């Protein structure tokens, strides 16, 4: 909540419970057409997490065991 501005790249490795509270703040830090990499998500939380980012397009999902990371691009 203390960050300001828009950035071409934002990285966040946080659990879903925190994303539920701060997804809009995080999204506001990403510049139009910027990328958001999020991780710390369990595989069974994929759908719920993806729904938090409607202003982004999903580029790629990386999985390792039960964990996943998402590469998202903010729509212009």
Short mmCIF file of N, CA and C in Angstrom, two decimals:
data_model
loop_
_atom_site.label_atom_id
_atom_site.label_comp_id
_atom_site.label_asym_id
_atom_site.label_seq_id
_atom_site.Cartn_x
_atom_site.Cartn_y
_atom_site.Cartn_z
N UNK A 1 0.81 -1.20 0.00
CA UNK A 1 0.00 0.00 0.00
C UNK A 1 0.84 1.26 0.00
N UNK A 2 2.12 1.14 0.26
CA UNK A 2 2.96 2.33 0.36
C UNK A 2 3.61 2.71 -0.96
N UNK A 3 3.52 1.90 -1.98
CA UNK A 3 4.14 2.19 -3.26
C UNK A 3 3.25 3.12 -4.07
N UNK A 4 3.88 3.91 -4.94
CA UNK A 4 3.15 4.80 -5.82
C UNK A 4 3.69 4.67 -7.24
N UNK A 5 2.93 5.18 -8.20
CA UNK A 5 3.37 5.18 -9.59
C UNK A 5 2.93 3.94 -10.33
N UNK A 6 3.32 3.89 -11.58
CA UNK A 6 3.05 2.72 -12.42
C UNK A 6 4.38 2.18 -12.92
N UNK A 7 4.49 0.88 -12.96
CA UNK A 7 5.74 0.21 -13.29
C UNK A 7 5.53 -0.74 -14.46
N UNK A 8 6.55 -0.92 -15.31
CA UNK A 8 6.41 -1.84 -16.43
C UNK A 8 6.43 -3.31 -16.00
N UNK A 9 6.95 -3.56 -14.79
CA UNK A 9 7.04 -4.93 -14.28
C UNK A 9 6.82 -4.91 -12.77
N UNK A 10 5.90 -5.74 -12.32
CA UNK A 10 5.64 -5.90 -10.88
C UNK A 10 5.71 -7.39 -10.56
N UNK A 11 6.46 -7.74 -9.53
CA UNK A 11 6.60 -9.12 -9.08
C UNK A 11 5.98 -9.25 -7.70
N UNK A 12 5.19 -10.28 -7.49
CA UNK A 12 4.57 -10.49 -6.19
C UNK A 12 4.52 -11.98 -5.89
N UNK A 13 5.17 -12.38 -4.82
CA UNK A 13 5.17 -13.76 -4.36
C UNK A 13 4.47 -13.77 -3.00
N UNK A 14 3.16 -13.86 -3.05
CA UNK A 14 2.33 -13.72 -1.86
C UNK A 14 1.25 -14.80 -1.89
N UNK A 15 0.78 -15.20 -0.74
CA UNK A 15 -0.30 -16.19 -0.68
C UNK A 15 -1.63 -15.58 -1.13
N UNK A 16 -2.53 -16.43 -1.55
CA UNK A 16 -3.84 -15.99 -2.05
C UNK A 16 -4.57 -15.10 -1.05
N UNK A 17 -4.49 -15.40 0.24
CA UNK A 17 -5.19 -14.60 1.24
C UNK A 17 -4.78 -13.13 1.16
N UNK A 18 -3.52 -12.87 0.89
CA UNK A 18 -3.04 -11.49 0.76
C UNK A 18 -3.48 -10.90 -0.57
N UNK A 19 -3.41 -11.69 -1.64
CA UNK A 19 -3.90 -11.20 -2.93
C UNK A 19 -5.37 -10.80 -2.86
N UNK A 20 -6.16 -11.55 -2.11
CA UNK A 20 -7.58 -11.22 -1.97
C UNK A 20 -7.77 -9.83 -1.39
N UNK A 21 -6.90 -9.43 -0.52
CA UNK A 21 -7.00 -8.11 0.12
C UNK A 21 -6.37 -6.99 -0.71
N UNK A 22 -5.35 -7.30 -1.50
CA UNK A 22 -4.55 -6.25 -2.13
C UNK A 22 -4.45 -6.33 -3.65
N UNK A 23 -5.27 -7.14 -4.30
CA UNK A 23 -5.13 -7.30 -5.75
C UNK A 23 -5.32 -5.99 -6.51
N UNK A 24 -6.26 -5.16 -6.10
CA UNK A 24 -6.49 -3.91 -6.82
C UNK A 24 -5.35 -2.92 -6.61
N UNK A 25 -4.79 -2.90 -5.43
CA UNK A 25 -3.62 -2.04 -5.19
C UNK A 25 -2.46 -2.49 -6.05
N UNK A 26 -2.21 -3.79 -6.08
CA UNK A 26 -1.13 -4.33 -6.90
C UNK A 26 -1.38 -4.02 -8.37
N UNK A 27 -2.60 -4.23 -8.85
CA UNK A 27 -2.94 -3.96 -10.25
C UNK A 27 -2.71 -2.50 -10.61
N UNK A 28 -2.98 -1.60 -9.68
CA UNK A 28 -2.82 -0.17 -9.97
C UNK A 28 -1.35 0.22 -10.14
N UNK A 29 -0.44 -0.60 -9.67
CA UNK A 29 0.99 -0.32 -9.80
C UNK A 29 1.56 -0.74 -11.15
N UNK A 30 0.80 -1.50 -11.92
CA UNK A 30 1.26 -2.00 -13.21
C UNK A 30 0.84 -1.03 -14.31
N UNK A 31 1.79 -0.58 -15.10
CA UNK A 31 1.51 0.35 -16.20
C UNK A 31 0.69 -0.36 -17.28
N UNK A 32 -0.06 0.38 -18.10
CA UNK A 32 -0.76 -0.24 -19.23
C UNK A 32 0.24 -1.01 -20.10
N UNK A 33 -0.12 -2.21 -20.47
CA UNK A 33 0.71 -3.14 -21.23
C UNK A 33 1.91 -3.65 -20.43
N UNK A 34 1.93 -3.35 -19.11
CA UNK A 34 2.98 -3.84 -18.23
C UNK A 34 2.71 -5.27 -17.82
N UNK A 35 3.70 -5.88 -17.20
CA UNK A 35 3.59 -7.29 -16.82
C UNK A 35 3.53 -7.43 -15.31
N UNK A 36 2.73 -8.39 -14.90
CA UNK A 36 2.59 -8.75 -13.49
C UNK A 36 2.91 -10.23 -13.37
N UNK A 37 3.92 -10.54 -12.58
CA UNK A 37 4.26 -11.92 -12.28
C UNK A 37 3.82 -12.18 -10.85
N UNK A 38 2.93 -13.14 -10.68
CA UNK A 38 2.49 -13.50 -9.34
C UNK A 38 2.79 -14.97 -9.09
N UNK A 39 3.17 -15.25 -7.86
CA UNK A 39 3.44 -16.64 -7.47
C UNK A 39 3.08 -16.79 -6.00
N UNK A 40 3.23 -18.01 -5.50
CA UNK A 40 2.82 -18.33 -4.15
C UNK A 40 1.39 -18.85 -4.12
N UNK A 41 0.92 -19.30 -5.27
CA UNK A 41 -0.45 -19.77 -5.43
C UNK A 41 -0.46 -21.29 -5.51
N UNK A 42 -1.32 -21.92 -4.76
CA UNK A 42 -1.49 -23.37 -4.87
C UNK A 42 -2.31 -23.70 -6.11
N UNK A 43 -2.04 -24.83 -6.70
CA UNK A 43 -2.69 -25.23 -7.95
C UNK A 43 -4.22 -25.17 -7.86
N UNK A 44 -4.78 -25.58 -6.73
CA UNK A 44 -6.24 -25.58 -6.61
C UNK A 44 -6.84 -24.18 -6.39
N UNK A 45 -5.99 -23.17 -6.27
CA UNK A 45 -6.44 -21.78 -6.12
C UNK A 45 -6.37 -21.00 -7.43
N UNK A 46 -5.98 -21.68 -8.49
CA UNK A 46 -5.76 -21.03 -9.79
C UNK A 46 -6.95 -20.19 -10.25
N UNK A 47 -8.14 -20.77 -10.33
CA UNK A 47 -9.31 -20.06 -10.84
C UNK A 47 -9.64 -18.84 -9.99
N UNK A 48 -9.64 -19.01 -8.69
CA UNK A 48 -9.98 -17.91 -7.79
C UNK A 48 -8.97 -16.77 -7.92
N UNK A 49 -7.70 -17.12 -8.03
CA UNK A 49 -6.66 -16.10 -8.17
C UNK A 49 -6.79 -15.37 -9.50
N UNK A 50 -6.97 -16.09 -10.57
CA UNK A 50 -7.08 -15.48 -11.89
C UNK A 50 -8.24 -14.50 -11.96
N UNK A 51 -9.33 -14.79 -11.27
CA UNK A 51 -10.49 -13.90 -11.26
C UNK A 51 -10.19 -12.55 -10.61
N UNK A 52 -9.13 -12.46 -9.83
CA UNK A 52 -8.76 -11.21 -9.18
C UNK A 52 -8.17 -10.19 -10.15
N UNK A 53 -7.82 -10.64 -11.35
CA UNK A 53 -7.06 -9.79 -12.28
C UNK A 53 -7.80 -9.63 -13.62
N UNK A 54 -9.04 -9.16 -13.63
CA UNK A 54 -9.79 -9.07 -14.90
C UNK A 54 -9.20 -8.06 -15.89
N UNK A 55 -8.41 -7.14 -15.40
CA UNK A 55 -7.81 -6.13 -16.28
C UNK A 55 -6.51 -6.61 -16.91
N UNK A 56 -6.22 -7.91 -16.77
CA UNK A 56 -5.00 -8.51 -17.31
C UNK A 56 -5.34 -9.68 -18.21
N UNK A 57 -4.46 -9.93 -19.17
CA UNK A 57 -4.52 -11.14 -19.99
C UNK A 57 -3.45 -12.10 -19.47
N UNK A 58 -3.80 -13.37 -19.40
CA UNK A 58 -2.87 -14.40 -18.96
C UNK A 58 -1.95 -14.79 -20.11
N UNK A 59 -0.65 -14.68 -19.90
CA UNK A 59 0.33 -15.09 -20.92
C UNK A 59 0.79 -16.52 -20.72
N UNK A 60 1.08 -16.85 -19.46
CA UNK A 60 1.66 -18.17 -19.20
C UNK A 60 1.46 -18.55 -17.74
N UNK A 61 1.40 -19.84 -17.51
CA UNK A 61 1.35 -20.39 -16.15
C UNK A 61 2.51 -21.37 -16.02
N UNK A 62 3.27 -21.24 -14.95
CA UNK A 62 4.36 -22.17 -14.66
C UNK A 62 3.97 -22.93 -13.40
N UNK A 63 4.17 -24.23 -13.43
CA UNK A 63 3.82 -25.07 -12.28
C UNK A 63 5.04 -25.85 -11.80
N UNK A 64 5.13 -25.97 -10.48
CA UNK A 64 6.15 -26.80 -9.87
C UNK A 64 5.49 -27.49 -8.68
N UNK A 65 5.25 -28.77 -8.82
CA UNK A 65 4.54 -29.49 -7.78
C UNK A 65 3.14 -28.92 -7.64
N UNK A 66 2.76 -28.57 -6.42
CA UNK A 66 1.42 -28.02 -6.18
C UNK A 66 1.36 -26.50 -6.30
N UNK A 67 2.50 -25.87 -6.59
CA UNK A 67 2.60 -24.41 -6.68
C UNK A 67 2.55 -23.94 -8.12
N UNK A 68 2.08 -22.71 -8.30
CA UNK A 68 2.10 -22.14 -9.64
C UNK A 68 2.41 -20.66 -9.60
N UNK A 69 2.83 -20.16 -10.75
CA UNK A 69 3.10 -18.74 -10.96
C UNK A 69 2.39 -18.34 -12.25
N UNK A 70 1.95 -17.09 -12.30
CA UNK A 70 1.25 -16.57 -13.49
C UNK A 70 1.98 -15.36 -14.04
N UNK A 71 2.07 -15.32 -15.34
CA UNK A 71 2.61 -14.19 -16.08
C UNK A 71 1.43 -13.49 -16.73
N UNK A 72 1.13 -12.27 -16.30
CA UNK A 72 -0.04 -11.53 -16.77
C UNK A 72 0.39 -10.23 -17.44
N UNK A 73 -0.38 -9.76 -18.41
CA UNK A 73 -0.12 -8.49 -19.09
C UNK A 73 -1.35 -7.61 -18.93
N UNK A 74 -1.11 -6.39 -18.49
CA UNK A 74 -2.23 -5.46 -18.28
C UNK A 74 -2.76 -4.96 -19.61
N UNK A 75 -4.07 -5.00 -19.75
CA UNK A 75 -4.70 -4.52 -20.97
C UNK A 75 -4.50 -3.00 -21.10
N UNK A 76 -4.37 -2.53 -22.32
CA UNK A 76 -4.15 -1.09 -22.55
C UNK A 76 -5.36 -0.27 -22.19
#
